[in-house]
Amino acid sequence: MPPQFTAVPVALLVSLQISCASISPQTVATAAAIGATAPLADVVAEARLLDQPSNAARLEALQGLLKKRGLAFTLQPFANSARQRDGRAEGQNVLLEPFGGDGPLIVLGAHLDAVPLKEGGQSHGMVDNGAGVVVVTRVAEALRAHRLRHRIQVVLFDMEESGLLGSAFLAKSLDRTKVSVMVNVDIAGYGDTILSGPTTAAGSAPLHQALARVCAARDYPCLRLANFPLSDDRSFQAAGIPAISMGVLPALEAHQVWLLLNGGKESGLAPGFAPAILRTIHTPDDTADKLSAEGMTRIYNAVLGLILELDAS
Ligand SMILES: [Zn+2]
């Protein structure tokens, strides 16, 4: 058994054995990325392509990236009800071609837009959330090499930063009875500790339990948060769909975020203290030099493992 398979849960091994009989030489290379210890190639460079002066240009760049990687997609337009935040009349969710089996839908998403800045222009949006977009597209590529029971819909949401508009539009368009769960990736740039939440979301316990199995099998430090930063998972929770949001940070920042959002008056944090991540995102400093292929690979492994675990369980 190749070393990269040694830390994979039993359920994943079964799924790998099933799929390995049928996959082509091209997909063997993708499947070998499961549990990879070597950093994924070119992930930082691909995120950098999304660093654009406008969200319209960012959307164009994303489409170019998907075409280059051979990932078919459609655009899902929706009206922009928050024109004061983002001047465009419409947003565009980018929906990758669905794949997998006939089972209930698993939605995997990350927001593609960058936040407009008070001082004008917009954030470079690399940690938040260019890195997450690249991670999710790589997970999609890897998942396609597997024989899955569930139908998988990977989506890059527009206008998360304008009030979760794209995810709300998609969530409302789905038939709730045909959707299993939603997995959201936001803040995926650097670090070794996987964060997930909010654990208070209805129906999310099995998602957090599945992630815990992945973390244990891969020996990743993982931290659950009851209060978790706002992101597109909330649109699915609002639609009655169990959802989990995931990110990655260094251990210190991860625990500082936990304390800040969940520690209350007893957090021990100095008054006014903000972890480094909160001094980076939504500022001009959310730049590509913050990204690390190691950190992006770690959350890629965690997300890929979670989807396979959910598919098998
Ligand atoms: Zn974000």
Coordinates of N, CA and C in Angstrom, one line a residue, residues 60 119 125 235 273:
E60 N -14.1 36.5 -14.0 CA -13.4 36.1 -15.3 C -12.2 35.2 -15.1
E119 N -11.8 52.0 2.1 CA -10.9 53.0 1.4 C -11.0 53.0 -0.1
G125 N -8.2 39.5 -1.3 CA -9.0 38.3 -1.0 C -8.3 37.0 -1.3
S235 N -26.6 30.1 5.0 CA -27.7 30.1 4.0 C -28.4 28.8 3.9
F273 N -8.1 43.0 21.8 CA -7.2 42.1 21.0 C -7.9 41.5 19.9

